Coordinates of N, CA and C in Angstrom, one line a residue:
M1 N 106.0 88.4 99.2 CA 107.2 88.6 98.4 C 106.9 89.2 97.1
K2 N 107.3 90.5 96.9 CA 107.0 91.2 95.7 C 108.1 91.0 94.7
F3 N 107.8 90.9 93.4 CA 108.8 90.7 92.3 C 109.4 92.1 92.0
S4 N 110.7 92.2 92.1 CA 111.4 93.4 91.7 C 112.7 93.1 91.1
P5 N 113.0 93.5 89.9 CA 112.1 94.2 89.0 C 110.8 93.4 88.6
A6 N 109.9 94.1 87.9 CA 108.7 93.5 87.5 C 108.9 92.3 86.5
L7 N 108.0 91.3 86.6 CA 108.1 90.2 85.7 C 107.7 90.6 84.3
E8 N 108.3 89.8 83.3 CA 107.9 90.0 81.9 C 107.2 88.7 81.5
S9 N 106.5 88.8 80.4 CA 105.6 87.7 80.0 C 105.9 87.2 78.6
G10 N 105.5 86.0 78.3 CA 105.6 85.5 76.9 C 104.7 84.3 76.9
T11 N 104.8 83.5 75.8 CA 104.0 82.3 75.7 C 104.9 81.0 75.7
L12 N 104.5 80.0 76.3 CA 105.3 78.8 76.4 C 105.4 78.1 75.1
I13 N 106.6 77.7 74.7 CA 106.7 76.8 73.6 C 106.9 75.4 74.1
K14 N 107.9 75.1 74.9 CA 108.2 73.8 75.5 C 109.2 73.9 76.6
R15 N 109.1 72.9 77.5 CA 110.1 72.6 78.5 C 110.9 71.4 78.1
Y16 N 112.2 71.4 78.3 CA 113.0 70.3 77.9 C 114.3 70.3 78.8
K17 N 115.0 69.1 78.8 CA 116.2 68.9 79.6 C 116.0 69.3 81.0
R18 N 114.8 69.2 81.5 CA 114.3 69.5 82.9 C 114.5 71.0 83.3
F19 N 115.6 71.6 83.0 CA 115.9 72.9 83.5 C 115.8 74.0 82.5
L20 N 115.3 73.7 81.3 CA 115.2 74.7 80.3 C 113.8 74.8 79.7
A21 N 113.4 76.0 79.3 CA 112.1 76.2 78.6 C 112.2 77.3 77.6
D22 N 111.6 77.0 76.4 CA 111.6 78.1 75.4 C 110.3 78.8 75.4
V23 N 110.4 80.1 75.2 CA 109.2 81.0 75.3 C 109.3 82.0 74.2
R24 N 108.1 82.3 73.6 CA 108.0 83.3 72.6 C 107.5 84.7 73.2
L25 N 108.3 85.7 73.0 CA 107.9 87.0 73.5 C 106.9 87.7 72.6
Q26 N 106.4 88.8 73.0 CA 105.3 89.5 72.3 C 105.8 89.9 70.9
D27 N 107.1 90.3 70.8 CA 107.6 90.7 69.5 C 107.9 89.6 68.6
G28 N 107.7 88.3 69.0 CA 108.0 87.2 68.2 C 109.3 86.5 68.5
T29 N 110.2 87.2 69.3 CA 111.5 86.7 69.6 C 111.3 85.4 70.5
E30 N 112.2 84.4 70.2 CA 112.2 83.2 71.1 C 113.4 83.3 72.0
V31 N 113.1 83.0 73.3 CA 114.2 83.1 74.3 C 114.1 81.8 75.2
T32 N 115.2 81.5 75.8 CA 115.3 80.3 76.7 C 115.4 80.7 78.1
L33 N 114.5 80.1 78.9 CA 114.4 80.4 80.4 C 115.1 79.3 81.2
H34 N 115.6 79.6 82.3 CA 116.0 78.6 83.3 C 114.7 78.2 84.0
C35 N 114.5 76.9 84.1 CA 113.4 76.3 84.8 C 113.8 75.8 86.1
P36 N 113.5 76.5 87.2 CA 114.0 76.1 88.6 C 113.0 75.2 89.2
N37 N 112.8 74.0 88.6 CA 111.9 73.0 89.2 C 112.4 71.6 88.8
T38 N 112.7 70.8 89.8 CA 113.3 69.5 89.6 C 112.2 68.4 89.4
G39 N 111.0 68.8 89.6 CA 109.9 67.8 89.6 C 109.5 67.5 88.1
S40 N 108.5 66.6 88.0 CA 108.0 66.3 86.7 C 107.1 67.4 86.1
M41 N 106.7 68.4 86.9 CA 105.8 69.4 86.5 C 104.5 68.9 85.8
K42 N 104.1 67.7 86.3 CA 102.9 67.1 85.8 C 101.7 68.0 85.9
N43 N 101.0 68.2 84.8 CA 99.8 69.1 84.8 C 100.1 70.6 85.0
C44 N 101.4 71.0 84.8 CA 101.8 72.3 84.9 C 102.3 73.0 83.6
L45 N 102.3 72.2 82.5 CA 102.9 72.6 81.3 C 101.7 72.8 80.2
F46 N 101.6 74.1 79.8 CA 100.5 74.4 78.9 C 101.1 75.3 77.7
P47 N 101.6 74.6 76.7 CA 102.1 75.3 75.5 C 101.1 76.3 75.0
K48 N 101.6 77.5 74.5 CA 100.8 78.6 74.0 C 100.1 79.4 75.0
Q49 N 100.2 79.0 76.3 CA 99.7 79.8 77.4 C 100.7 80.8 77.9
T50 N 100.3 81.8 78.7 CA 101.2 82.8 79.2 C 102.1 82.3 80.3
V51 N 103.3 82.7 80.3 CA 104.3 82.5 81.4 C 104.8 83.9 81.8
W52 N 105.3 83.9 83.0 CA 106.0 85.2 83.5 C 107.4 84.8 83.9
F53 N 108.3 85.6 83.7 CA 109.7 85.3 84.1 C 110.4 86.5 84.6
S54 N 111.4 86.3 85.5 CA 112.2 87.3 86.1 C 113.5 87.3 85.3
T55 N 114.3 88.4 85.4 CA 115.5 88.6 84.7 C 116.6 89.0 85.6
S56 N 117.7 88.3 85.6 CA 118.9 88.5 86.5 C 119.9 89.4 85.8
T57 N 120.6 90.3 86.6 CA 121.6 91.1 86.0 C 123.0 90.5 86.2
N58 N 123.0 89.2 86.8 CA 124.3 88.5 87.0 C 124.9 88.1 85.7
P59 N 126.1 88.7 85.4 CA 126.7 88.4 84.1 C 127.3 87.0 84.0
K60 N 127.4 86.3 85.1 CA 127.9 84.9 85.1 C 126.9 83.9 84.7
R61 N 125.6 84.3 84.7 CA 124.5 83.3 84.4 C 124.5 83.1 82.9
K62 N 124.4 81.8 82.5 CA 124.2 81.5 81.1 C 122.8 81.9 80.6
Y63 N 121.8 81.6 81.4 CA 120.5 82.0 81.1 C 120.0 83.0 82.1
S64 N 119.8 84.3 81.7 CA 119.5 85.3 82.7 C 118.1 85.3 83.1
R65 N 117.2 84.7 82.3 CA 115.8 84.7 82.6 C 115.4 83.4 83.4
T66 N 114.5 83.6 84.4 CA 114.0 82.5 85.2 C 112.5 82.4 85.2
W67 N 112.0 81.2 84.9 CA 110.6 81.0 84.8 C 110.0 81.1 86.2
E68 N 109.0 81.9 86.4 CA 108.3 82.1 87.7 C 106.9 81.6 87.8
L69 N 106.1 82.0 86.8 CA 104.6 81.6 86.8 C 104.1 81.1 85.5
M70 N 103.1 80.2 85.6 CA 102.4 79.7 84.5 C 100.9 79.9 84.6
Q71 N 100.3 80.4 83.5 CA 98.8 80.5 83.5 C 98.2 79.3 82.8
T72 N 97.2 78.7 83.4 CA 96.5 77.6 82.8 C 95.4 78.0 81.9
P73 N 94.9 77.1 81.0 CA 93.8 77.5 80.2 C 92.5 77.9 81.0
N74 N 92.4 77.4 82.2 CA 91.3 77.8 83.1 C 91.6 79.1 83.9
N75 N 92.7 79.8 83.6 CA 93.1 81.0 84.2 C 93.5 80.8 85.7
D76 N 93.9 79.6 86.0 CA 94.6 79.5 87.3 C 96.1 79.9 87.1
T77 N 96.8 80.2 88.2 CA 98.2 80.6 88.2 C 99.0 79.6 89.0
I78 N 100.1 79.1 88.4 CA 100.9 78.2 89.1 C 102.3 78.8 89.3
G79 N 102.9 78.6 90.5 CA 104.2 79.0 90.8 C 105.2 77.9 90.4
I80 N 106.0 78.2 89.4 CA 106.9 77.2 88.8 C 108.2 77.1 89.6
N81 N 108.7 78.3 90.1 CA 110.0 78.3 90.8 C 109.8 77.8 92.2
T82 N 110.3 76.6 92.4 CA 110.1 75.9 93.8 C 110.9 76.6 94.9
G83 N 111.9 77.4 94.5 CA 112.7 78.1 95.5 C 111.9 79.2 96.1
R84 N 110.9 79.7 95.5 CA 110.0 80.7 96.0 C 109.3 80.2 97.3
A85 N 109.0 78.9 97.3 CA 108.2 78.4 98.4 C 108.9 78.6 99.7
N86 N 110.3 78.4 99.8 CA 111.0 78.7 101.0 C 111.0 80.2 101.4
Q87 N 111.1 81.0 100.4 CA 111.0 82.5 100.6 C 109.7 82.9 101.2
V88 N 108.6 82.5 100.6 CA 107.3 83.0 101.1 C 107.0 82.3 102.5
A89 N 107.5 81.1 102.7 CA 107.3 80.5 104.0 C 108.0 81.3 105.1
E90 N 109.3 81.6 104.8 CA 110.0 82.4 105.8 C 109.3 83.7 106.1
E91 N 108.9 84.4 105.0 CA 108.2 85.7 105.2 C 106.9 85.5 106.0
A92 N 106.2 84.5 105.7 CA 104.9 84.3 106.4 C 105.1 84.0 107.9
I93 N 106.2 83.2 108.2 CA 106.5 82.9 109.6 C 106.9 84.2 110.4
K94 N 107.7 85.1 109.7 CA 108.0 86.4 110.4 C 106.9 87.3 110.5
D95 N 105.9 87.2 109.6 CA 104.7 88.1 109.7 C 103.6 87.5 110.5
G96 N 103.8 86.3 111.1 CA 102.8 85.7 111.9 C 101.6 85.1 111.2
I97 N 101.8 84.8 109.9 CA 100.7 84.2 109.1 C 100.5 82.7 109.5
I98 N 101.5 82.0 109.7 CA 101.4 80.6 110.1 C 101.2 80.5 111.6
T99 N 100.0 80.4 112.0 CA 99.7 80.5 113.4 C 100.3 79.4 114.3
E100 N 100.5 78.3 113.7 CA 101.1 77.1 114.4 C 102.6 77.4 114.8
L101 N 103.2 78.5 114.2 CA 104.6 78.8 114.5 C 104.8 80.1 115.1
L102 N 103.8 80.6 115.8 CA 103.9 81.9 116.5 C 104.8 81.7 117.7
G103 N 105.6 82.7 118.0 CA 106.5 82.7 119.2 C 108.0 82.5 118.8
Y104 N 108.3 82.0 117.6 CA 109.7 81.8 117.3 C 110.3 83.2 116.8
K105 N 111.5 83.4 117.3 CA 112.1 84.7 117.0 C 113.2 84.7 116.0
S106 N 113.8 83.5 115.8 CA 114.9 83.4 114.8 C 114.6 82.4 113.7
V107 N 114.9 82.8 112.5 CA 114.7 81.9 111.4 C 116.0 81.8 110.6
K108 N 116.5 80.5 110.5 CA 117.8 80.3 109.8 C 117.5 79.4 108.6
R109 N 118.2 79.6 107.5 CA 118.0 78.8 106.3 C 119.1 77.8 106.1
E110 N 118.8 76.7 105.4 CA 119.8 75.8 104.9 C 120.8 75.4 106.0
V111 N 120.4 75.0 107.1 CA 121.2 74.6 108.2 C 121.5 73.0 108.1
K112 N 122.8 72.6 108.2 CA 123.1 71.2 108.1 C 122.5 70.5 109.3
Y113 N 122.0 69.3 109.1 CA 121.4 68.5 110.2 C 121.3 67.1 109.7
G114 N 121.0 66.2 110.7 CA 120.7 64.8 110.4 C 121.9 63.9 110.1
N115 N 121.5 62.7 109.9 CA 122.6 61.7 109.6 C 122.7 61.3 108.1
E116 N 122.0 62.0 107.3 CA 122.0 61.7 105.8 C 122.5 62.9 105.0
N117 N 123.3 63.7 105.6 CA 124.0 64.8 104.9 C 122.9 65.7 104.3
S118 N 122.0 66.2 105.2 CA 120.9 67.0 104.7 C 121.0 68.5 105.2
R119 N 120.2 69.3 104.6 CA 120.1 70.7 105.0 C 118.6 71.0 105.2
I120 N 118.3 71.5 106.4 CA 116.9 71.8 106.6 C 116.5 73.2 106.0
D121 N 115.4 73.2 105.4 CA 115.0 74.5 104.7 C 114.9 75.7 105.7
L122 N 114.3 75.5 106.8 CA 114.1 76.5 107.8 C 114.3 75.9 109.2
L123 N 115.1 76.6 110.0 CA 115.3 76.2 111.4 C 114.8 77.4 112.3
L124 N 113.8 77.2 113.2 CA 113.3 78.2 114.0 C 113.8 78.0 115.5
E125 N 114.1 79.1 116.1 CA 114.6 79.1 117.5 C 113.9 80.2 118.3
A126 N 113.7 79.9 119.6 CA 113.2 80.9 120.5 C 113.4 80.4 121.9
E127 N 113.7 81.3 122.8 CA 113.9 80.9 124.2 C 112.7 80.2 124.8
G128 N 112.8 79.1 125.4 CA 111.7 78.4 126.0 C 110.9 77.5 125.1
L129 N 111.3 77.5 123.8 CA 110.6 76.6 122.8 C 111.6 75.6 122.3
P130 N 111.1 74.4 121.8 CA 112.0 73.5 121.2 C 112.5 74.0 119.9
L131 N 113.7 73.6 119.5 CA 114.1 73.8 118.1 C 113.0 73.3 117.1
C132 N 112.8 74.0 116.0 CA 111.7 73.6 115.1 C 112.3 73.5 113.7
Y133 N 112.4 72.3 113.2 CA 112.9 72.0 111.9 C 111.8 71.9 110.9
I134 N 111.9 72.7 109.8 CA 110.8 72.8 108.8 C 111.3 72.4 107.4
E135 N 110.7 71.4 106.9 CA 111.0 71.0 105.5 C 109.8 71.5 104.6
V136 N 110.2 72.4 103.7 CA 109.2 73.0 102.8 C 109.0 72.3 101.5
K137 N 107.8 72.0 101.1 CA 107.5 71.4 99.8 C 106.5 72.2 99.0
S138 N 106.9 72.4 97.7 CA 105.9 73.2 96.9 C 105.0 72.2 96.2
C139 N 103.7 72.5 96.4 CA 102.6 71.6 95.8 C 102.0 72.3 94.6
T140 N 102.1 71.7 93.4 CA 101.5 72.3 92.2 C 100.7 71.3 91.4
L141 N 100.7 70.1 91.7 CA 99.9 69.1 91.0 C 98.5 69.1 91.3
M142 N 97.6 69.3 90.4 CA 96.2 69.3 90.6 C 95.5 68.3 89.7
E143 N 94.7 67.4 90.2 CA 93.9 66.5 89.5 C 92.5 66.5 90.0
D144 N 91.6 66.8 89.1 CA 90.2 66.8 89.5 C 90.0 67.8 90.7
E145 N 90.6 69.0 90.6 CA 90.5 70.0 91.6 C 91.1 69.6 93.0
Q146 N 91.9 68.6 93.0 CA 92.5 68.1 94.2 C 94.0 68.3 94.1
G147 N 94.7 68.9 95.1 CA 96.1 69.0 95.1 C 96.8 67.8 95.6
Y148 N 97.9 67.4 94.9 CA 98.7 66.2 95.3 C 100.2 66.5 95.4
F149 N 100.8 65.8 96.3 CA 102.3 65.8 96.4 C 102.7 64.4 96.7
P150 N 103.8 63.9 96.1 CA 104.7 64.5 95.1 C 104.1 64.3 93.7
D151 N 104.7 64.9 92.7 CA 104.3 64.8 91.3 C 105.1 63.7 90.6
S152 N 106.1 63.1 91.3 CA 106.9 62.0 90.8 C 107.5 61.3 92.0
V153 N 108.1 60.1 91.7 CA 108.7 59.4 92.8 C 109.9 60.2 93.4
T154 N 110.0 60.3 94.7 CA 111.0 61.2 95.3 C 111.7 60.5 96.4
A155 N 112.9 60.0 96.1 CA 113.8 59.4 97.1 C 114.3 60.5 98.0
R156 N 114.5 61.7 97.5 CA 115.0 62.8 98.3 C 113.9 63.1 99.4
G157 N 112.7 63.1 98.9 CA 111.6 63.4 99.9 C 111.5 62.4 101.0
Q158 N 111.8 61.1 100.7 CA 111.8 60.1 101.7 C 112.9 60.3 102.7
K159 N 114.1 60.7 102.2 CA 115.2 61.0 103.1 C 114.8 62.2 104.0
H160 N 114.2 63.2 103.6 CA 113.8 64.3 104.4 C 112.8 63.8 105.5
L161 N 111.9 62.9 105.2 CA 111.0 62.4 106.2 C 111.8 61.6 107.3
R162 N 112.7 60.9 106.9 CA 113.5 60.1 107.9 C 114.3 61.1 108.8
E163 N 114.8 62.1 108.2 CA 115.6 63.1 109.0 C 114.6 63.8 110.0
L164 N 113.4 64.2 109.5 CA 112.5 64.8 110.4 C 112.1 63.9 111.6
M165 N 111.9 62.6 111.3 CA 111.6 61.7 112.4 C 112.7 61.6 113.4
E166 N 114.0 61.7 113.0 CA 115.1 61.7 113.9 C 115.1 62.9 114.8
M167 N 114.7 64.1 114.2 CA 114.7 65.3 115.0 C 113.6 65.2 116.1
V168 N 112.5 64.6 115.8 CA 111.5 64.4 116.8 C 112.0 63.5 117.9
K169 N 112.7 62.4 117.5 CA 113.2 61.5 118.5 C 114.3 62.1 119.4
A170 N 114.9 63.2 118.9 CA 115.9 63.9 119.6 C 115.3 65.0 120.5
G171 N 114.0 65.1 120.5 CA 113.3 66.0 121.4 C 113.0 67.4 120.8
H172 N 113.2 67.5 119.5 CA 112.9 68.7 118.8 C 111.5 68.7 118.1
R173 N 111.1 69.8 117.5 CA 109.9 69.8 116.8 C 110.2 69.7 115.3
A174 N 109.4 69.0 114.5 CA 109.7 68.8 113.1 C 108.4 68.9 112.3
I175 N 108.5 69.7 111.2 CA 107.3 70.1 110.5 C 107.5 69.9 109.0
L176 N 106.6 69.3 108.3 CA 106.5 69.2 106.9 C 105.5 70.2 106.4
L177 N 106.0 71.3 105.7 CA 105.1 72.4 105.3 C 104.9 72.4 103.8
F178 N 103.6 72.2 103.4 CA 103.3 72.2 102.0 C 102.9 73.6 101.6
V179 N 103.6 74.3 100.7 CA 103.3 75.6 100.2 C 102.5 75.4 98.9
V180 N 101.3 75.7 98.8 CA 100.4 75.4 97.6 C 100.6 76.6 96.6
Q181 N 101.3 76.3 95.5 CA 101.6 77.3 94.5 C 100.7 77.0 93.3
H182 N 99.5 76.8 93.5 CA 98.5 76.7 92.4 C 97.2 77.2 92.9
S183 N 96.7 78.3 92.2 CA 95.5 79.0 92.7 C 94.3 78.2 92.7
G184 N 94.3 77.0 91.9 CA 93.1 76.2 91.9 C 93.0 75.1 93.0
I185 N 94.1 74.9 93.7 CA 94.1 73.9 94.7 C 93.6 74.4 96.0
Q186 N 92.6 73.6 96.6 CA 91.9 74.0 97.8 C 92.4 73.1 99.0
S187 N 92.9 71.9 98.7 CA 93.4 71.0 99.7 C 94.5 70.1 99.2
V188 N 95.2 69.5 100.1 CA 96.4 68.7 99.6 C 96.2 67.3 100.1
K189 N 96.6 66.3 99.2 CA 96.6 64.9 99.6 C 98.0 64.4 99.1
I190 N 98.4 63.3 99.8 CA 99.6 62.6 99.3 C 99.3 61.7 98.1
A191 N 100.1 61.8 97.1 CA 99.9 61.1 95.9 C 100.3 59.6 96.0
K192 N 99.5 58.8 96.6 CA 99.8 57.4 96.8 C 99.9 56.7 95.4
H193 N 99.1 57.2 94.4 CA 99.1 56.6 93.1 C 100.4 56.9 92.3
I194 N 101.2 57.8 92.8 CA 102.5 58.2 92.2 C 103.7 57.6 92.9
D195 N 103.6 57.8 94.3 CA 104.8 57.3 95.1 C 104.2 56.7 96.4
P196 N 103.8 55.4 96.3 CA 103.2 54.7 97.5 C 104.2 54.6 98.6
D197 N 105.5 54.5 98.3 CA 106.5 54.4 99.4 C 106.6 55.7 100.2
Y198 N 106.5 56.8 99.5 CA 106.5 58.1 100.2 C 105.3 58.2 101.1
A199 N 104.1 57.8 100.5 CA 102.9 57.9 101.3 C 103.0 57.0 102.6
D200 N 103.5 55.8 102.5 CA 103.7 55.0 103.6 C 104.6 55.6 104.7
L201 N 105.7 56.1 104.2 CA 106.7 56.7 105.1 C 106.1 58.0 105.8
L202 N 105.3 58.7 105.1 CA 104.7 59.9 105.7 C 103.8 59.5 106.9
Q203 N 103.1 58.4 106.7 CA 102.2 57.9 107.8 C 103.1 57.5 109.0
Q204 N 104.2 56.9 108.8 CA 105.1 56.6 109.9 C 105.6 57.9 110.5
A205 N 105.9 58.9 109.7 CA 106.4 60.1 110.2 C 105.4 60.8 111.1
K206 N 104.2 60.8 110.7 CA 103.1 61.4 111.5 C 102.9 60.7 112.8
K207 N 103.0 59.4 112.8 CA 102.9 58.6 114.0 C 104.0 58.9 115.0
A208 N 105.2 59.2 114.4 CA 106.4 59.5 115.2 C 106.4 60.9 115.7
G209 N 105.4 61.7 115.3 CA 105.3 63.1 115.8 C 105.6 64.2 114.9
V210 N 105.9 63.9 113.6 CA 106.2 65.0 112.6 C 104.8 65.6 112.3
E211 N 104.8 66.9 112.4 CA 103.6 67.7 112.1 C 103.5 68.0 110.6
V212 N 102.3 68.0 110.0 CA 102.1 68.3 108.6 C 101.2 69.5 108.5
L213 N 101.6 70.6 107.8 CA 100.9 71.8 107.6 C 100.8 72.1 106.1
A214 N 99.7 72.7 105.7 CA 99.5 73.1 104.3 C 98.9 74.5 104.2
Y215 N 99.5 75.4 103.5 CA 99.1 76.8 103.3 C 99.1 77.1 101.9
R216 N 98.0 77.9 101.5 CA 97.8 78.3 100.1 C 98.6 79.6 99.9
C217 N 98.9 79.9 98.6 CA 99.5 81.1 98.2 C 98.6 81.9 97.4
Q218 N 98.8 83.2 97.5 CA 98.2 84.2 96.5 C 99.3 84.4 95.5
L219 N 99.0 84.2 94.2 CA 100.0 84.3 93.2 C 99.5 85.2 92.1
N220 N 100.3 86.2 91.7 CA 100.1 87.0 90.5 C 101.4 87.6 90.0
K221 N 101.4 88.3 88.9 CA 102.6 88.8 88.3 C 103.4 89.8 89.2
D222 N 102.7 90.3 90.3 CA 103.3 91.3 91.1 C 103.9 90.7 92.4
E223 N 103.3 89.6 92.9 CA 103.8 89.1 94.2 C 103.3 87.6 94.4
I224 N 104.0 87.0 95.3 CA 103.6 85.7 95.8 C 103.6 85.8 97.4
K225 N 102.5 85.4 98.0 CA 102.5 85.4 99.5 C 101.6 84.3 100.0
L226 N 102.0 83.7 101.2 CA 101.1 82.8 101.9 C 99.9 83.5 102.4
T227 N 98.8 82.9 102.3 CA 97.6 83.6 102.8 C 96.9 82.9 103.9
K228 N 96.5 81.6 103.8 CA 95.8 80.9 104.8 C 96.0 79.4 104.7
A229 N 95.7 78.7 105.8 CA 95.9 77.3 105.8 C 94.8 76.6 105.0
C230 N 95.1 75.4 104.5 CA 94.2 74.6 103.7 C 94.2 73.2 104.3
A231 N 93.2 72.4 103.9 CA 93.1 71.1 104.5 C 94.2 70.2 103.9
F232 N 94.8 69.3 104.8 CA 95.7 68.3 104.4 C 94.9 66.9 104.7
N233 N 94.8 66.1 103.6 CA 94.1 64.9 103.7 C 95.0 63.7 103.4
D234 N 95.1 62.8 104.4 CA 95.9 61.6 104.1 C 95.4 60.8 102.9

């Protein structure tokens, strides 16, 4: 997924009220970005470091600029916009990058499903194959060179696991796909130290037949794309 128009850059001042971040541009001007990330962004916030943002031409938006990338003091790049994870996952499926999902011909987004008023991120269909329900999660938390998910307690994430288990029970295929949006992360683990209930439920989901995949991204100011699978460790 290429950024068009090109991203602009500035330096981070602070994130606040969850969905806002102040940035200083190269000419000294301070602007406010929309922060499209509902998580804690633990270990993703580095004041005075470079950020990249996109700009919308939609006149109805209060904040036209959207935070896309963060550079760490170690020169790693983090994808801040969690919505991009779904986009690059869909693109990778269509391009045959995710080998576990070869053969599916149709990809639908945000389809209603389940008993808890949910929408699946991606629904795959193909003649002769079971329906495939994919819940996409963006992984950005890195501690001691290890990637973790979630970065905060997630009741919503637990709901998604329950819904995926129900899809398996109904005879479909269900996948939890971690899109790693941090260039320093080489493998993914469940953050039991942050949300032990989510960790326990994921074990139940795996035993029930839910598949877990993790793929790394290539991230830079020009594009984001899925590149290759990485290890998922319980």
